Amino acid sequence: MDNKRILVTSALPYANGAIHFGHLAGAYLPADMYARYQRLKGRDVLFVCGSDEHGVSILISARKEGVSPQDIIDRYHVLNMRAFDRIGMSFDNYSRTSLPVHHETAREWFVEFRDKGLLRQSIEKQLYDPEARMFLPDRFVIGTCPHCGYDRAYGDQCENCSKYYEQTELLKPKSLLSDAVPEIRDARHWHFPLGEYQERLEHYIEGHADEWKENVLQQVRSWLKSGLSDRPISRDMDWGIPVPGEEEAGKVIYVWFEAVLGYISSSKEWAERIGQPEKWKEYWCDEETRYVPFIGKDNIVFHCLMFPAMLMEKGGYVLPANVPANEFLNLEGKKFSKSTGWSIELNEFLDTYPADPLRYTLAMNMPETRDSDFFWKDFQARNNNELADILGNFVNRTVHFVHKHFDGVVPAADGLLPEDEAFLARFGEIAAQVSDCYERFRFRDAVTATMNLARAANKYFNDREPWKTIKSDRRHCANTMHCSLQALHALTVLIEPVLPFTAEKLRTLLNIDHASAGHWDAIVLHRLPAGHPVGERTILFEKIDDATMEKETAKLGVLSEGPEIVHPELKEQITIDDFMKIDLRIGNIIKAEAVPKSKKLLKLIVDIGFETRQLVAGIATTCVPEDLIGRQVVIVANLKPATLFGIESQGMILAASTEEEGPVLLAPVQAIREGAIVK
RNA sequence: GGCGGGUUAGCUCAGUCGGUAGAGCAGUGGAAUCAUAAUCCACGUGUCGGCGGUUCGAGUCCGUCACCCGCUACCA
């Protein structure tokens, strides 16, 4: 790994929401640990990131809230930048893709590719909203299904008959953005011929096969196996980087082409800022640079195939040497979901808890080979049983002892015994193990090995029994404390990648600066001289009690202030006569059983007074068959029968549901005879 | 049902090339009393989800079944 320079990037967070623990564990924390580690090793590291601020989702959010896209990206850029700062991300530069430097970079690449005849054009018919003045993504147009006549079908697929079609086939289309009737217009698009790079990419990937992570390789190979094809790189929209020469046409460069270039733009911005505008090239255009992009698994295809293809085509740029993508982190067994409140806001978390215990917990539970979970109880246990009890306590007992018996200064070493020497020698062994883990992107193991020094130190302290030798053999005791203090110095360096704030506290406590503790080699140098004063003990990690954790767990899934609940649009008005066509009756469920091979369907036998009906209802996700027996419900009694999973359904049972909840059965609030009419 | 991922100790998870199953935490017992009731030592008979196959040998490779998760489909 002896490259001249190392370029580290983290996936650009999309400026349409706040980053959460999952993002952190996947792409940011490992990158930061890696960058910090490599800097300690004395390597020339550039670590950049920035906000990804274009794309249709930001535009949609802005329209929904009635603000400008700029308002949206400003909000989340500032929010995320603050969160990154508080969690200790050591970016050399944090940029944003809305800056001129990035627009210029993206345009330059686009123009160069277009001018050399690489990019292809295609023309497709697409729906255009004249009021919103944009082409409509499939999800933002609704109309009547050309197959079954269902009147709330989306642009790509009918929810009713589940058939696929082109959005232009939709009858009576309506824009969900403006309610306007869209026009069919020719949409001309630029494409990047990714398929042409198939062989070169295969060669590139297999050339790294022995070094890259298995989960990354498998995913990339599966893409390569199914064959690469052209990718569109322009879209019709008025939010983004205008396609050069077509500024008036409302055409922008598609996000996947330009966003990855944000890494380069961020590097340029950094170079400009430090007054050496050409310096970014040393990291991007020098063969001796090792480029490592950190991402989550959703980004693998971009960073392993598309971006490398672009870099190859551009020429003179380094390709990723390794793409150590992580899987996803879940929260207490479920996916993070902002809309249901199943999430923890990073900034809110950091208002209550310090950053390092979170960094430690996420690092120890990083989704390196498969999805993993964040549990509040695990966070508590890691903080209390490991950071406080093992690391914190060792620091505390050592510093306190030195103040009590040696006036708070480092005692001189005098005639160290083999046990003392053996302990000091452990520093180097552990440092080598930790190094090896970081170089191989094994962050969990790196942190475990790091803590092993604290464990070894506690054992040493116990075995040497300084509280006894202080009375019997002061020289022996002095040696013990000398070595223990050197362990504190070593720990200060060793923990820096994962616990940077604690490392800073330790430097203060030990009266040392970054010159003394800012290099990996310092771990083995035993740099605290005899007579060096150390500070009074401080609590490094406060314990967290059970009640606090129960409170935090209870907060999950409870929506805080003003959640953005989207209510489906009201349907067309009907007359009382329309409604009276529907014959609703009270029925009593007399039999209920699951439909075999179906996840959501139950077969019900319902007594509606004058006859019994067999119904197939999609309520299995919320209803247990046994509990339904004897319950009164409302059914649509005059519905034309249909067959589902080979079972005839003679009616429909009424239930309420939202996107997140339900279905919940409707029932009369007090009992009434079966067959009663509902109106 | 289709596609993808998964199933290893009480919990969270490692396990590289097929070669006697590991770590951290929790738990039990003991030691110690400098220290945030912290620390240290000792303690694991795990049907490696089931069954079959390849192999001298399978947690690992192949087949198959079960269950779990995600996406998707059926909820007319």
PDB file of C-alpha atoms (C1' of nucleotides) in Angstrom, chain B residues 2-72:
ATOM      1  C1'   G B   2     -40.906 -14.292  -9.186  1.00  0.00           C
ATOM      2  C1'   C B   3     -35.964 -11.998  -8.217  1.00  0.00           C
ATOM      3  C1'   G B   4     -32.136 -10.900  -4.653  1.00  0.00           C
ATOM      4  C1'   G B   5     -29.980 -11.440   0.313  1.00  0.00           C
ATOM      5  C1'   G B   6     -29.832 -14.256   4.730  1.00  0.00           C
ATOM      6  C1'   U B   7     -30.010 -18.522   8.686  1.00  0.00           C
ATOM      7  C1'   U B   8     -23.042 -19.951  12.987  1.00  0.00           C
ATOM      8  C1'   A B   9     -22.957 -19.517  21.137  1.00  0.00           C
ATOM      9  C1'   G B  10     -28.166 -16.298  25.310  1.00  0.00           C
ATOM     10  C1'   C B  11     -27.313 -11.330  22.128  1.00  0.00           C
ATOM     11  C1'   U B  12     -24.613  -8.768  18.025  1.00  0.00           C
ATOM     12  C1'   C B  13     -21.617 -10.801  14.513  1.00  0.00           C
ATOM     13  C1'   A B  14     -16.527 -12.948  12.210  1.00  0.00           C
ATOM     14  C1'   G B  15     -15.100 -17.365   9.719  1.00  0.00           C
ATOM     15  C1'   U B  16      -9.796 -16.159   3.712  1.00  0.00           C
ATOM     16  C1'   C B  17      -7.632 -21.751  -0.093  1.00  0.00           C
ATOM     17  C1'   G B  18     -12.497 -27.400   1.880  1.00  0.00           C
ATOM     18  C1'   G B  19      -8.429 -29.513   6.886  1.00  0.00           C
ATOM     19  C1'   U B  20     -10.117 -30.256  14.935  1.00  0.00           C
ATOM     20  C1'   A B  21     -15.716 -24.018  14.977  1.00  0.00           C
ATOM     21  C1'   G B  22     -14.146 -17.967  16.719  1.00  0.00           C
ATOM     22  C1'   A B  23     -14.559 -12.596  18.883  1.00  0.00           C
ATOM     23  C1'   G B  24     -17.015  -8.916  21.721  1.00  0.00           C
ATOM     24  C1'   C B  25     -20.918  -8.439  25.060  1.00  0.00           C
ATOM     25  C1'   A B  26     -24.127 -11.048  28.415  1.00  0.00           C
ATOM     26  C1'   G B  27     -24.051 -15.283  32.067  1.00  0.00           C
ATOM     27  C1'   U B  28     -21.680 -18.574  36.147  1.00  0.00           C
ATOM     28  C1'   G B  29     -17.698 -19.236  39.656  1.00  0.00           C
ATOM     29  C1'   G B  30     -13.358 -17.228  41.817  1.00  0.00           C
ATOM     30  C1'   A B  31      -9.327 -13.365  42.859  1.00  0.00           C
ATOM     31  C1'   A B  32      -8.384  -8.486  43.945  1.00  0.00           C
ATOM     32  C1'   U B  33      -9.701  -3.516  46.276  1.00  0.00           C
ATOM     33  C1'   C B  34      -5.729   1.603  42.718  1.00  0.00           C
ATOM     34  C1'   A B  35     -10.216   2.892  39.935  1.00  0.00           C
ATOM     35  C1'   U B  36     -16.684   5.328  36.896  1.00  0.00           C
ATOM     36  C1'   A B  37     -19.552  -1.385  41.676  1.00  0.00           C
ATOM     37  C1'   A B  38     -14.788  -0.378  37.647  1.00  0.00           C
ATOM     38  C1'   U B  39     -10.620  -4.573  36.871  1.00  0.00           C
ATOM     39  C1'   C B  40      -8.350  -9.548  36.394  1.00  0.00           C
ATOM     40  C1'   C B  41      -8.644 -15.092  36.024  1.00  0.00           C
ATOM     41  C1'   A B  42     -11.410 -19.604  34.839  1.00  0.00           C
ATOM     42  C1'   C B  43     -15.673 -21.718  32.434  1.00  0.00           C
ATOM     43  C1'   G B  44     -18.632 -23.013  25.540  1.00  0.00           C
ATOM     44  C1'   U B  45     -21.289 -31.000  24.484  1.00  0.00           C
ATOM     45  C1'   G B  46     -22.928 -24.633  19.234  1.00  0.00           C
ATOM     46  C1'   U B  47     -27.546 -31.075  15.550  1.00  0.00           C
ATOM     47  C1'   C B  48     -22.901 -24.006  11.829  1.00  0.00           C
ATOM     48  C1'   G B  49     -31.624 -24.023   9.628  1.00  0.00           C
ATOM     49  C1'   G B  50     -33.176 -29.547   7.677  1.00  0.00           C
ATOM     50  C1'   C B  51     -32.094 -33.480   4.184  1.00  0.00           C
ATOM     51  C1'   G B  52     -29.203 -35.439   0.244  1.00  0.00           C
ATOM     52  C1'   G B  53     -24.691 -35.275  -2.964  1.00  0.00           C
ATOM     53  C1'   U B  54     -19.255 -34.451  -4.335  1.00  0.00           C
ATOM     54  C1'   U B  55     -14.766 -35.416  -1.286  1.00  0.00           C
ATOM     55  C1'   C B  56     -10.088 -39.082   2.531  1.00  0.00           C
ATOM     56  C1'   G B  57     -12.413 -34.724   4.817  1.00  0.00           C
ATOM     57  C1'   A B  58     -17.965 -29.787   4.053  1.00  0.00           C
ATOM     58  C1'   G B  59     -19.992 -24.071   8.278  1.00  0.00           C
ATOM     59  C1'   U B  60     -17.296 -23.572   3.446  1.00  0.00           C
ATOM     60  C1'   C B  61     -18.671 -26.608  -3.017  1.00  0.00           C
ATOM     61  C1'   C B  62     -23.434 -28.723  -5.609  1.00  0.00           C
ATOM     62  C1'   G B  63     -28.744 -30.023  -5.268  1.00  0.00           C
ATOM     63  C1'   U B  64     -33.178 -29.668  -2.512  1.00  0.00           C
ATOM     64  C1'   C B  65     -36.607 -28.218   1.366  1.00  0.00           C
ATOM     65  C1'   A B  66     -37.980 -24.939   5.505  1.00  0.00           C
ATOM     66  C1'   C B  67     -38.014 -20.249   7.685  1.00  0.00           C
ATOM     67  C1'   C B  68     -36.645 -14.847   7.813  1.00  0.00           C
ATOM     68  C1'   C B  69     -35.709  -9.948   5.323  1.00  0.00           C
ATOM     69  C1'   G B  70     -36.055  -6.673   0.968  1.00  0.00           C
ATOM     70  C1'   C B  71     -38.201  -5.640  -3.846  1.00  0.00           C
ATOM     71  C1'   U B  72     -42.351  -7.363  -6.692  1.00  0.00           C
TER      72        U B  72
END
